[in-house]
Amino acid sequence: MSDFINKLYKNQALFYKVFLFVLTSVLIVYLLPKGGKFKYDIPKGKPWQYENLYAPFDFAILKTDEEIAAERQDITRSHIPYYNFNTEKPENIKEDALQEVQNVFPDTTLNVYETIIDDFVGETVDRVYEFGLLQESERLGPDQSVYLLKGNEASEIAYRRILKQGEIRSFISDEISNAGFSSFKTELLEVFFNSIEPNVTFNNDLTQKELQSKLNNISYTRGIIEQGSRIIAKGEVVEGNKYNILRSLKAEYESQVWSQSNYNWIIVGYSGLVALALLMLLLFMRKYRIAIFENNVKVTFIFFNIIFMVMLTTLVVNFNIDYVYVVPLCILPLTLKAFFDARLGLFTHVITVLLLGFIVPNSYEYMFLQIIAGIVTILTVSELYKRANLFISVGQITLVYIIAYFAFTVIQEGNIDDMKPEVFLTFLLGGLATLFVQPLIYVYEKIFGMVSDMSLLELSDTNSKLLKELAEKAPGTFHHSLNVANLAEAAANEINANAMLARVGALYHDIGKMHNPTYFTENQTTSVNSHDELSPRESAQIIIEHVIKGIEIAKKNNLPDRVIDFIRTHHGTSTVYYFFKKEKEANENTSPEDFRYPGPIPFSKETAILMMCDSVEAASKSLKEPTSVLIDNFVEKIINKQMEEGQFLNSNITFKEIQMVKKILKRKLKNIYHLRIEYPE
């Protein structure tokens, strides 16, 4: 039982990767659409490259978006609006008008003409309200039909037959003139204007309800294709009605209700493809990025980003497929390049795009655009911490999207008339969303404890609290660290290593010397040497201890692990040779292990560069009268000794790169000591 537990413990990292692999696969499969997948691409405007296609079942032909839009427009244009007719108001108004006759006309007139005037007023009110009086001005054409609602009955009439408020004066004036009452026109107009008011109102709710009902009843199909009918023959051009029929078949196929058995097989198929894609990513890391593969936090980070992009794309597709290009997919390679390298970023991007091909329509077009955009992202953004570089890259990514979309549209349509300007807006929005990568990287650093070049740029500021403390407590060490940082940066640039990381590592590699600064020669300002009162063993322990103290100070100040690695490895497993030799003179049996740094040896190009630069810069202070030849031999001797001790075996640095570093160090040291070529006399 104990052996089994030990085996589990030893392989816990592997078990975690298996668990992460399975969990990621399950989550992605869960997010994928579960309908059937149409097995043919529909190349609009191109010949049909597959075998003759026959209808596998009966299905309806879908109308195009343009046909449906035109039909909706026709329905909206021809829709008859509803108006409410108040049947009680005319009777009340007639009574009010007759009462107004008594108030307006003098008694002398009423004694003679009251009956005639009352009859005229009553008949005129009836004519005014025959089809009603409407307050609004002309909103419809005169020949437009409307429904006039009287209670529960609706009658269709021409809109012009309803009297408008603006027409009432001329209408009544004409009635007065035609009846021969011109002599009483002023009084009659006063009667009517004091009593008449609109009784017809527009019924917006019923009008919109009826319109929506008609729009909802639009048929989205036209015609039926029977099972067994030939849809298209090999070599026929996919265009016009053929394209619509193929599009209809694809939609019907993918929307069918599948049986439980079919559904299970679809899940199995998706699981196999997703697992295969993720397995390729793991194998890539295991073969070419073993350090990342062995770090479970980094593997988790990569898989999390894939899930995040798949989830974000799924949400956008479910919300509105037209916004699929707003998803800033190029954030993925940008993020991975910031934390790891360009090749891993691009490989992961391609794997993610392949998985998204199951979700989006026009998958070939989508994958082509996204892969090209990912390549452009990797090629253009070299230093993400420089804001100008990011803006330039976003502009180039957006331009690539636009050019590719333009090309696809021309190929499919044969012209540019069907170009959709709103698509260009989605590309622009997607490009702007890519700028979110900087705050996202900051969040990732806090969550996953990793460090990017942007954080390294902040750490390289010599006005930071820790470096100012180093300059105050150990000024000689601070000056030494600055010199080493300059050398390391130049060497890293020469062999295409991470120059920013090498510089930051060099700035902080000796912060442990703040603990006992006077025990290190660069900080001794007098002729008194603190080591004179100590034995060689004690002196060696103090010197070695600066590595341990440096790690403690770094962790206390929350320096990233990538920077702490430089503190751990900058002396590797070398010996404090001066005190070892001094002790050996007194005791021949002295073991070098007592004078050896704890290590580990450098395990990256950057840490190897620091070891070389640190040793060379520190030892160069002992040169009394440096010459060009002396410096060349001096650099060769120090670095060759480190190679003989096997200090660079784990650092993935080649002999050629070491030679290039030597060349840089020689040149830089000659510049420091202002050496010139000696010309012959």
XYZ file of C-alpha atoms in Angstrom:
681
model
C 0.000 0.000 0.000
C 2.819 2.366 0.880
C 4.472 1.666 -2.495
C 1.231 2.597 -4.251
C 0.965 5.847 -2.268
C 4.601 6.662 -3.022
C 3.989 6.047 -6.706
C 0.954 8.348 -6.617
C 2.999 11.021 -4.887
C 5.865 10.783 -7.367
C 3.484 10.994 -10.339
C 1.139 13.618 -8.947
C 2.209 16.161 -11.573
C 1.340 13.704 -14.348
C -2.021 12.862 -12.754
C -2.791 16.549 -12.497
C -2.068 17.040 -16.216
C -4.360 14.124 -17.074
C -7.095 15.619 -14.901
C -6.581 19.062 -16.477
C -6.635 17.528 -19.962
C -9.905 15.685 -19.299
C -11.534 18.678 -17.596
C -10.612 21.039 -20.434
C -11.885 18.566 -23.044
C -15.204 18.146 -21.208
C -15.724 21.904 -20.842
C -14.981 22.594 -24.511
C -17.233 19.741 -25.706
C -19.971 21.085 -23.432
C -19.678 24.502 -25.112
C -19.756 23.132 -28.669
C -23.098 22.968 -30.562
C -24.593 19.477 -30.317
C -26.469 19.298 -33.625
C -25.274 17.360 -36.645
C -22.406 18.864 -38.605
C -22.936 19.267 -42.354
C -20.060 17.444 -43.987
C -19.766 19.649 -47.072
C -18.401 23.150 -47.427
C -20.593 25.354 -49.618
C -18.193 27.269 -51.893
C -20.375 30.112 -53.172
C -19.431 31.138 -56.690
C -17.192 28.074 -57.202
C -17.766 24.668 -58.854
C -19.129 21.860 -56.656
C -16.089 19.646 -56.040
C -17.903 16.730 -54.389
C -19.947 13.920 -55.900
C -23.508 14.471 -57.110
C -25.621 15.436 -54.111
C -29.148 14.062 -53.608
C -31.634 15.160 -50.939
C -31.358 12.741 -47.960
C -34.843 13.775 -46.757
C -37.655 16.209 -47.554
C -36.819 19.797 -46.656
C -38.058 23.310 -47.365
C -36.055 25.916 -49.278
C -35.206 28.854 -47.045
C -35.790 32.359 -48.316
C -32.778 34.628 -48.431
C -32.358 37.463 -45.949
C -33.010 39.914 -48.780
C -36.299 38.214 -49.702
C -37.481 38.217 -46.100
C -36.493 41.878 -45.646
C -38.374 42.856 -48.815
C -41.453 40.912 -47.663
C -41.384 42.596 -44.263
C -41.082 45.974 -45.952
C -44.087 45.256 -48.204
C -46.203 44.183 -45.222
C -45.235 47.270 -43.233
C -45.955 49.557 -46.206
C -49.365 48.032 -46.994
C -50.517 47.585 -43.405
C -53.840 49.325 -42.617
C -53.807 51.310 -39.358
C -56.678 51.398 -36.832
C -58.523 54.512 -35.598
C -60.988 54.659 -32.716
C -64.324 56.439 -33.379
C -66.074 57.801 -30.270
C -69.793 57.315 -30.990
C -71.056 59.144 -27.891
C -69.224 62.396 -28.470
C -71.179 63.551 -31.636
C -74.514 63.446 -29.753
C -73.095 65.386 -26.830
C -71.483 67.892 -29.175
C -74.803 68.374 -31.013
C -76.511 69.217 -27.721
C -73.707 71.621 -26.825
C -73.917 73.263 -30.251
C -77.704 73.823 -29.934
C -77.118 75.330 -26.493
C -74.465 77.604 -27.984
C -77.056 78.828 -30.529
C -79.090 80.150 -27.614
C -76.022 81.860 -26.152
C -74.599 83.360 -29.346
C -77.619 84.502 -31.364
C -79.731 87.431 -30.146
C -83.359 86.817 -29.220
C -84.624 88.906 -32.133
C -82.938 86.534 -34.570
C -84.007 83.398 -32.727
C -87.626 84.515 -32.690
C -87.640 84.355 -36.487
C -84.937 81.776 -37.468
C -84.433 79.493 -34.433
C -85.885 76.355 -36.025
C -83.992 76.833 -39.290
C -80.722 77.569 -37.456
C -81.156 74.567 -35.118
C -81.835 72.251 -38.067
C -78.756 73.564 -39.903
C -76.503 73.210 -36.876
C -77.712 69.655 -36.185
C -77.278 68.552 -39.822
C -73.819 70.161 -40.034
C -72.662 68.396 -36.864
C -73.892 65.097 -38.357
C -71.920 65.755 -41.552
C -68.771 66.710 -39.561
C -68.949 63.464 -37.608
C -70.077 61.194 -40.456
C -66.563 59.663 -40.534
C -65.268 61.522 -37.526
C -63.014 64.458 -36.765
C -59.297 63.789 -36.308
C -56.977 66.175 -34.501
C -53.710 65.178 -36.242
C -52.505 66.621 -39.510
C -51.991 64.542 -42.617
C -49.889 61.464 -41.695
C -51.064 59.122 -44.448
C -51.699 59.421 -48.148
C -55.256 60.489 -49.086
C -55.931 57.160 -50.790
C -54.537 55.134 -47.888
C -57.145 52.863 -46.303
C -57.762 52.864 -42.564
C -59.941 50.853 -40.212
C -62.472 52.923 -38.292
C -63.453 51.217 -35.033
C -66.991 51.904 -33.750
C -67.380 49.733 -30.685
C -66.549 46.182 -31.790
C -67.137 46.894 -35.477
C -64.420 48.021 -37.882
C -65.091 49.515 -41.283
C -62.490 50.202 -43.949
C -62.561 53.706 -45.392
C -60.203 56.034 -47.240
C -58.113 58.198 -44.945
C -59.202 61.371 -46.781
C -62.834 60.854 -45.694
C -61.913 61.500 -42.066
C -62.144 65.227 -41.428
C -58.977 66.776 -39.965
C -58.885 69.553 -37.387
C -57.042 71.789 -39.817
C -59.812 71.374 -42.398
C -62.768 72.176 -40.096
C -62.941 75.966 -40.743
C -63.104 75.675 -44.527
C -65.570 72.754 -44.258
C -67.992 74.698 -42.040
C -67.574 77.876 -44.109
C -68.549 75.933 -47.220
C -71.565 74.442 -45.423
C -72.722 77.913 -44.318
C -72.343 79.337 -47.809
C -74.095 76.388 -49.465
C -77.029 76.694 -47.039
C -77.426 80.426 -47.690
C -76.583 81.499 -44.134
C -73.737 83.851 -45.051
C -75.405 86.664 -43.127
C -75.095 84.566 -39.934
C -71.569 83.252 -40.737
C -69.824 84.933 -37.802
C -72.337 83.676 -35.246
C -72.445 80.152 -36.712
C -68.646 79.868 -36.781
C -68.603 80.890 -33.110
C -71.199 78.227 -32.326
C -69.266 75.467 -34.030
C -65.835 76.443 -32.713
C -67.175 76.605 -29.164
C -68.617 73.096 -29.329
C -66.880 70.934 -31.929
C -63.905 68.756 -30.861
C -62.151 65.649 -32.315
C -63.669 62.219 -31.731
C -61.256 60.044 -33.766
C -57.894 58.895 -32.320
C -55.140 56.675 -33.660
C -55.063 53.219 -32.011
C -51.341 52.550 -31.892
C -51.516 49.382 -29.754
C -53.947 47.547 -32.034
C -52.148 48.757 -35.161
C -48.759 47.502 -33.923
C -50.255 44.260 -32.632
C -51.829 43.501 -36.010
C -48.614 44.468 -37.820
C -46.503 42.239 -35.580
C -48.950 39.374 -36.092
C -48.564 39.677 -39.859
C -44.774 39.878 -39.564
C -44.723 36.807 -37.334
C -46.736 34.874 -39.881
C -44.186 35.451 -42.630
C -43.099 32.143 -44.088
C -39.339 31.766 -44.096
C -39.463 29.028 -46.700
C -40.576 28.712 -50.292
C -41.021 25.380 -51.992
C -40.081 21.836 -51.005
C -37.242 19.564 -52.113
C -38.334 15.937 -52.017
C -36.123 13.113 -50.789
C -33.999 11.628 -53.563
C -34.090 14.746 -55.751
C -30.742 15.771 -57.185
C -29.647 19.012 -55.598
C -26.423 19.680 -57.476
C -24.101 17.777 -59.795
C -20.343 17.667 -59.582
C -18.815 20.614 -61.417
C -21.920 22.823 -61.266
C -21.283 26.360 -60.040
C -22.724 27.025 -56.589
C -24.757 30.188 -57.111
C -28.293 31.547 -57.172
C -31.018 29.016 -56.374
C -28.506 26.148 -56.070
C -26.721 28.018 -53.296
C -29.991 28.709 -51.472
C -31.016 25.047 -51.681
C -27.636 23.889 -50.315
C -27.832 26.472 -47.545
C -31.337 25.234 -46.700
C -30.168 21.610 -46.602
C -27.321 22.520 -44.257
C -29.637 24.444 -41.911
C -32.168 21.599 -41.864
C -29.479 18.998 -41.282
C -27.923 20.868 -38.362
C -31.276 21.720 -36.730
C -32.758 18.227 -36.791
C -33.824 16.699 -33.490
C -31.421 13.862 -32.912
C -32.184 10.694 -31.048
C -30.309 9.892 -27.844
C -28.151 7.430 -29.779
C -27.249 10.053 -32.397
C -26.574 12.602 -29.673
C -24.216 10.248 -27.834
C -22.278 9.519 -31.011
C -21.947 13.251 -31.707
C -20.529 13.725 -28.208
C -18.071 10.893 -28.823
C -16.973 12.468 -32.103
C -16.501 15.920 -30.610
C -14.644 14.465 -27.622
C -12.232 12.629 -29.906
C -11.438 15.711 -31.990
C -11.086 18.075 -29.017
C -8.921 15.585 -27.109
C -6.734 15.087 -30.185
C -6.190 18.835 -30.588
C -5.314 19.337 -26.918
C -3.059 16.263 -26.975
C -1.080 17.793 -29.855
C -0.557 20.897 -27.725
C 0.679 18.837 -24.773
C 3.019 16.816 -27.001
C 4.380 20.020 -28.499
C 5.175 21.369 -25.018
C 6.679 18.051 -23.941
C 9.001 17.937 -26.946
C 9.932 21.589 -27.447
C 9.002 23.351 -24.170
C 9.805 20.783 -21.488
C 10.251 23.439 -18.760
C 6.721 24.705 -19.391
C 5.330 21.154 -19.625
C 6.763 20.257 -16.234
C 5.283 23.371 -14.624
C 1.637 22.629 -13.823
C 0.820 26.286 -13.184
C 1.957 27.246 -16.682
C 0.082 24.349 -18.309
C -3.035 25.351 -16.367
C -2.594 28.943 -17.522
C -2.414 27.893 -21.187
C -5.464 25.624 -20.955
C -7.396 28.313 -19.075
C -6.791 30.775 -21.918
C -8.068 28.270 -24.476
C -11.258 27.657 -22.459
C -11.704 31.401 -21.974
C -11.532 32.112 -25.714
C -13.888 29.227 -26.597
C -16.373 30.366 -23.936
C -16.234 34.015 -25.040
C -16.751 33.093 -28.706
C -19.656 30.783 -27.818
C -21.387 33.541 -25.847
C -21.027 36.013 -28.722
C -22.241 33.478 -31.328
C -25.285 32.670 -29.204
C -26.015 36.378 -28.716
C -25.519 37.531 -32.311
C -23.460 35.726 -34.914
C -22.735 39.032 -36.692
C -20.422 40.061 -33.839
C -18.176 36.990 -33.947
C -15.188 39.030 -35.162
C -15.539 41.427 -32.232
C -14.036 38.691 -30.027
C -10.347 39.730 -29.688
C -8.891 36.296 -30.400
C -5.434 37.779 -31.010
C -5.207 38.417 -27.269
C -4.337 34.714 -26.936
C -1.015 34.727 -28.877
C -0.177 38.144 -27.426
C -0.628 36.897 -23.873
C 1.302 33.671 -24.382
C 4.114 35.512 -26.140
C 4.327 37.950 -23.224
C 4.753 35.111 -20.718
C 6.470 32.438 -22.828
C 7.541 32.733 -26.469
C 6.218 33.345 -29.967
C 6.228 29.734 -31.185
C 4.137 28.433 -28.297
C 1.790 31.412 -28.642
C 1.188 30.756 -32.343
C 0.821 26.971 -31.901
C -1.768 27.443 -29.138
C -3.581 30.049 -31.230
C -3.866 27.660 -34.182
C -5.187 24.849 -31.946
C -7.789 27.214 -30.471
C -8.905 28.433 -33.901
C -9.332 24.821 -35.056
C -11.606 24.176 -32.056
C -13.615 27.337 -32.770
C -14.220 26.074 -36.305
C -16.923 23.818 -34.814
C -18.793 26.824 -33.397
C -18.786 29.525 -36.067
C -20.432 29.518 -39.499
C -18.240 29.783 -42.606
C -15.580 27.976 -40.617
C -12.952 27.967 -43.388
C -13.205 31.743 -43.848
C -13.136 32.286 -40.077
C -10.130 30.025 -39.499
C -8.204 31.546 -42.406
C -8.737 35.090 -41.098
C -7.912 34.219 -37.488
C -4.771 32.204 -38.273
C -3.427 34.954 -40.545
C -4.229 37.542 -37.868
C -2.435 35.400 -35.260
C 0.658 35.171 -37.469
C 0.634 38.950 -37.946
C 0.313 39.377 -34.174
C 3.359 37.209 -33.515
C 5.426 38.877 -36.233
C 4.617 42.500 -35.353
C 4.606 42.688 -31.554
C 8.199 42.351 -30.417
C 8.156 44.388 -27.186
C 4.677 44.414 -25.683
C 5.665 46.782 -22.881
C 6.085 49.542 -25.473
C 2.584 50.942 -25.944
C 3.279 52.262 -29.433
C 4.144 48.742 -30.607
C 0.794 47.424 -29.402
C -1.176 50.163 -31.173
C 0.746 49.601 -34.403
C 0.142 45.858 -34.163
C -3.598 46.354 -33.561
C -3.752 48.550 -36.661
C -1.987 45.888 -38.737
C -4.245 43.122 -37.400
C -7.357 45.137 -38.277
C -5.988 45.848 -41.758
C -5.328 42.137 -42.341
C -8.913 41.306 -41.316
C -10.292 43.896 -43.749
C -8.112 42.777 -46.671
C -8.955 39.093 -46.119
C -12.696 39.803 -45.818
C -12.593 41.936 -48.972
C -10.824 39.124 -50.852
C -13.294 36.461 -49.653
C -16.272 38.636 -50.631
C -14.901 39.271 -54.127
C -14.253 35.538 -54.616
C -17.725 34.513 -53.399
C -19.842 37.271 -54.953
C -17.768 38.209 -58.013
C -18.259 41.912 -57.191
C -18.136 44.370 -54.308
C -21.820 45.333 -54.382
C -22.681 42.915 -51.555
C -19.915 44.185 -49.279
C -21.291 44.813 -45.786
C -19.809 47.986 -44.226
C -20.923 46.913 -40.735
C -18.482 43.970 -40.911
C -15.591 46.439 -41.139
C -16.900 48.030 -37.941
C -16.774 44.659 -36.150
C -13.139 44.253 -37.264
C -12.360 47.701 -35.854
C -14.095 46.889 -32.563
C -12.210 43.577 -32.371
C -8.937 45.407 -32.916
C -9.724 47.926 -30.178
C -10.721 45.092 -27.834
C -7.241 43.618 -28.378
C -5.831 46.596 -26.432
C -7.392 44.981 -23.355
C -4.428 42.598 -23.366
C -2.350 44.869 -21.101
C -4.730 44.941 -18.099
C -5.470 41.256 -18.729
C -1.760 40.400 -18.464
C -1.593 42.290 -15.178
C -4.538 40.241 -13.835
C -2.897 36.997 -14.985
C 0.328 37.947 -13.204
C -1.543 38.350 -9.930
C -3.613 35.170 -10.329
C -0.972 32.783 -11.673
C 2.128 34.359 -10.117
C 3.953 34.745 -13.432
C 5.898 37.702 -14.782
C 5.753 39.416 -18.162
C 8.030 41.895 -19.897
C 5.818 44.749 -18.682
C 6.492 43.800 -15.060
C 10.179 43.382 -15.850
C 10.212 46.930 -17.197
C 8.828 48.165 -13.868
C 11.402 46.105 -11.947
C 14.257 47.557 -14.031
C 13.591 51.022 -12.611
C 16.613 51.819 -10.427
C 14.441 54.156 -8.369
C 12.475 51.229 -7.012
C 12.448 50.841 -3.231
C 14.649 47.720 -3.140
C 17.322 49.002 -5.528
C 17.469 52.351 -3.714
C 18.006 50.431 -0.484
C 20.797 48.436 -2.172
C 22.422 51.672 -3.397
C 22.295 53.097 0.119
C 23.536 50.052 2.064
C 25.935 48.579 -0.498
C 26.848 51.254 -3.077
C 29.729 49.237 -4.502
C 27.465 46.221 -5.070
C 24.850 48.492 -6.678
C 27.434 49.886 -9.090
C 28.646 46.345 -9.823
C 25.032 45.235 -10.504
C 24.527 48.111 -12.952
C 27.673 47.143 -14.861
C 26.641 43.484 -14.928
C 23.129 44.480 -16.101
C 24.582 46.411 -19.042
C 26.849 43.499 -19.976
C 24.057 40.913 -19.605
C 21.619 42.956 -21.697
C 24.139 43.340 -24.527
C 25.017 39.628 -24.433
C 21.343 38.581 -24.392
C 20.608 40.758 -27.403
C 23.512 39.162 -29.240
C 22.172 35.597 -28.863
C 18.424 36.500 -29.082
C 17.722 35.739 -25.416
C 15.328 37.762 -23.255
C 17.377 40.932 -22.769
C 14.901 42.551 -20.376
C 14.835 39.474 -18.129
C 18.632 39.246 -18.145
C 18.946 42.918 -17.203
C 16.448 42.703 -14.331
C 18.028 39.503 -13.032
C 21.427 41.197 -13.049
C 20.120 44.231 -11.149
C 18.816 42.079 -8.290
C 21.256 39.148 -8.274
C 23.415 40.505 -5.413
C 20.780 42.067 -3.138
C 21.803 39.544 -0.459
C 25.001 41.544 0.051
C 22.943 44.184 1.872
C 23.080 41.849 4.897
C 26.861 42.175 5.460
C 27.995 44.733 2.864
C 31.483 45.401 4.288
C 32.493 41.750 3.847
C 32.509 42.276 0.078
C 35.474 44.131 -1.422
C 33.443 46.448 -3.668
C 31.844 47.996 -0.549
C 35.071 48.421 1.465
C 36.059 52.088 1.534
C 39.008 51.758 3.934
C 42.106 49.606 4.134
C 40.493 47.576 6.927
C 39.267 44.186 5.679
C 36.509 42.583 7.773
C 37.784 39.124 6.803
C 41.121 39.665 8.569
C 39.571 38.686 11.880
C 37.820 35.564 10.510
C 39.000 32.134 9.498
C 38.769 31.195 5.799
C 35.811 28.899 6.553
C 33.901 31.652 8.322
C 34.663 34.122 5.555
C 33.521 31.624 2.916
C 30.249 31.008 4.762
C 29.520 34.734 4.879
C 30.244 35.032 1.149
C 28.073 31.985 0.316
C 25.325 33.219 2.616
C 24.628 36.228 0.393
C 22.780 33.919 -1.999
C 20.455 32.617 0.740
C 19.939 36.113 2.141
C 19.238 37.409 -1.362
C 16.465 34.833 -1.847
C 14.940 35.784 1.517
C 14.990 39.503 0.710
C 13.555 38.869 -2.767
C 10.645 36.827 -1.403
C 9.991 39.402 1.300
C 9.745 42.084 -1.400
C 7.539 39.872 -3.648
C 10.007 39.587 -6.517
C 8.852 37.108 -9.198
C 10.300 33.589 -9.215
C 11.883 34.243 -12.632
C 13.981 36.992 -11.021
C 14.745 34.952 -7.878
C 16.140 32.235 -10.198
C 19.014 34.601 -11.043
C 19.850 35.012 -7.363
C 19.861 31.217 -6.864
C 22.016 30.392 -9.874
C 24.430 33.261 -10.461
C 27.242 31.350 -8.728
C 25.950 27.882 -9.604
C 27.894 25.216 -7.718
C 31.264 26.964 -7.969
C 33.615 27.357 -4.998
C 34.730 30.442 -3.107
C 38.166 29.804 -4.558
C 40.176 32.483 -2.711
C 39.239 31.276 0.786
C 39.350 27.626 -0.256
C 42.908 28.065 -1.421
C 43.786 29.965 1.749
C 42.322 27.201 3.933
C 44.021 24.512 1.860
C 47.412 26.109 2.492
C 46.814 25.555 6.203
C 45.121 22.168 5.883
C 45.788 19.868 2.922
C 42.735 17.724 3.716
C 40.288 20.596 3.217
C 37.264 19.531 1.152
C 36.092 21.909 -1.595
C 32.459 20.996 -0.689
C 32.757 23.158 2.416
C 33.475 26.161 0.197
C 30.921 25.445 -2.561
C 27.800 27.473 -3.338
C 24.561 25.457 -2.909
C 23.460 25.981 -6.510
C 21.569 25.084 -8.598
C 23.503 25.651 -11.778
C 21.937 27.974 -14.387
C 18.963 26.433 -16.229
C 18.253 29.057 -18.892
C 20.231 31.128 -21.368
C 19.574 34.255 -19.336
C 20.859 32.809 -16.043
C 23.915 31.408 -17.839
C 24.603 34.859 -19.305
C 24.404 36.392 -15.825
C 26.916 33.879 -14.412
C 29.415 34.747 -17.149
C 28.897 38.521 -16.910
C 28.985 38.538 -13.091
C 32.238 36.583 -12.898
C 33.958 38.564 -15.625
C 32.885 41.991 -14.319
C 33.854 41.200 -10.704
C 37.215 39.715 -11.649
C 38.018 42.546 -14.079
C 38.521 44.852 -11.083
C 41.702 42.949 -10.285
C 43.309 43.886 -13.633
C 46.116 46.360 -12.972
C 47.206 47.410 -16.449
C 44.647 45.888 -18.838
C 45.524 45.447 -22.472
C 43.496 44.047 -25.349
C 45.318 40.694 -25.246
C 45.105 40.516 -21.452
C 41.352 41.075 -21.493
C 40.847 38.457 -24.217
C 42.781 35.845 -22.250
C 41.132 36.889 -19.009
C 37.561 36.403 -20.380
C 38.473 33.106 -22.037
C 40.034 31.769 -18.829
C 37.044 32.586 -16.575
C 34.314 31.299 -18.895
C 36.272 28.198 -19.950
C 36.684 27.297 -16.283
C 32.929 27.573 -15.774
C 32.384 25.311 -18.778
C 34.866 22.752 -17.434
C 32.954 22.700 -14.140
C 29.759 21.920 -16.051
C 27.966 25.073 -14.954
C 26.115 25.466 -18.291
C 24.958 21.871 -18.820
C 21.308 22.646 -17.956
C 21.049 26.082 -19.500
C 20.238 25.175 -23.122
C 23.002 27.441 -24.407
C 25.209 26.313 -27.313
C 28.986 26.586 -27.728
C 28.419 29.066 -30.528
C 26.290 31.260 -28.283
C 28.909 31.106 -25.520
C 31.520 32.275 -28.032
C 29.236 35.161 -29.000
C 28.840 36.120 -25.333
C 32.636 36.043 -24.913
C 32.998 38.347 -27.904
C 30.534 40.855 -26.437
C 32.204 40.782 -23.002
C 35.640 41.363 -24.505
C 34.413 44.312 -26.533
C 32.517 45.857 -23.623
C 35.439 45.514 -21.219
C 37.760 47.147 -23.727
C 35.305 50.036 -23.999
C 35.131 50.305 -20.202
C 38.926 50.486 -19.906
C 39.156 52.822 -22.943
C 41.623 50.594 -24.782
C 42.698 51.569 -28.271
C 44.470 49.634 -30.931
C 48.236 50.081 -30.764
C 49.380 51.227 -34.187
C 52.892 50.175 -35.344
C 55.547 52.921 -35.296
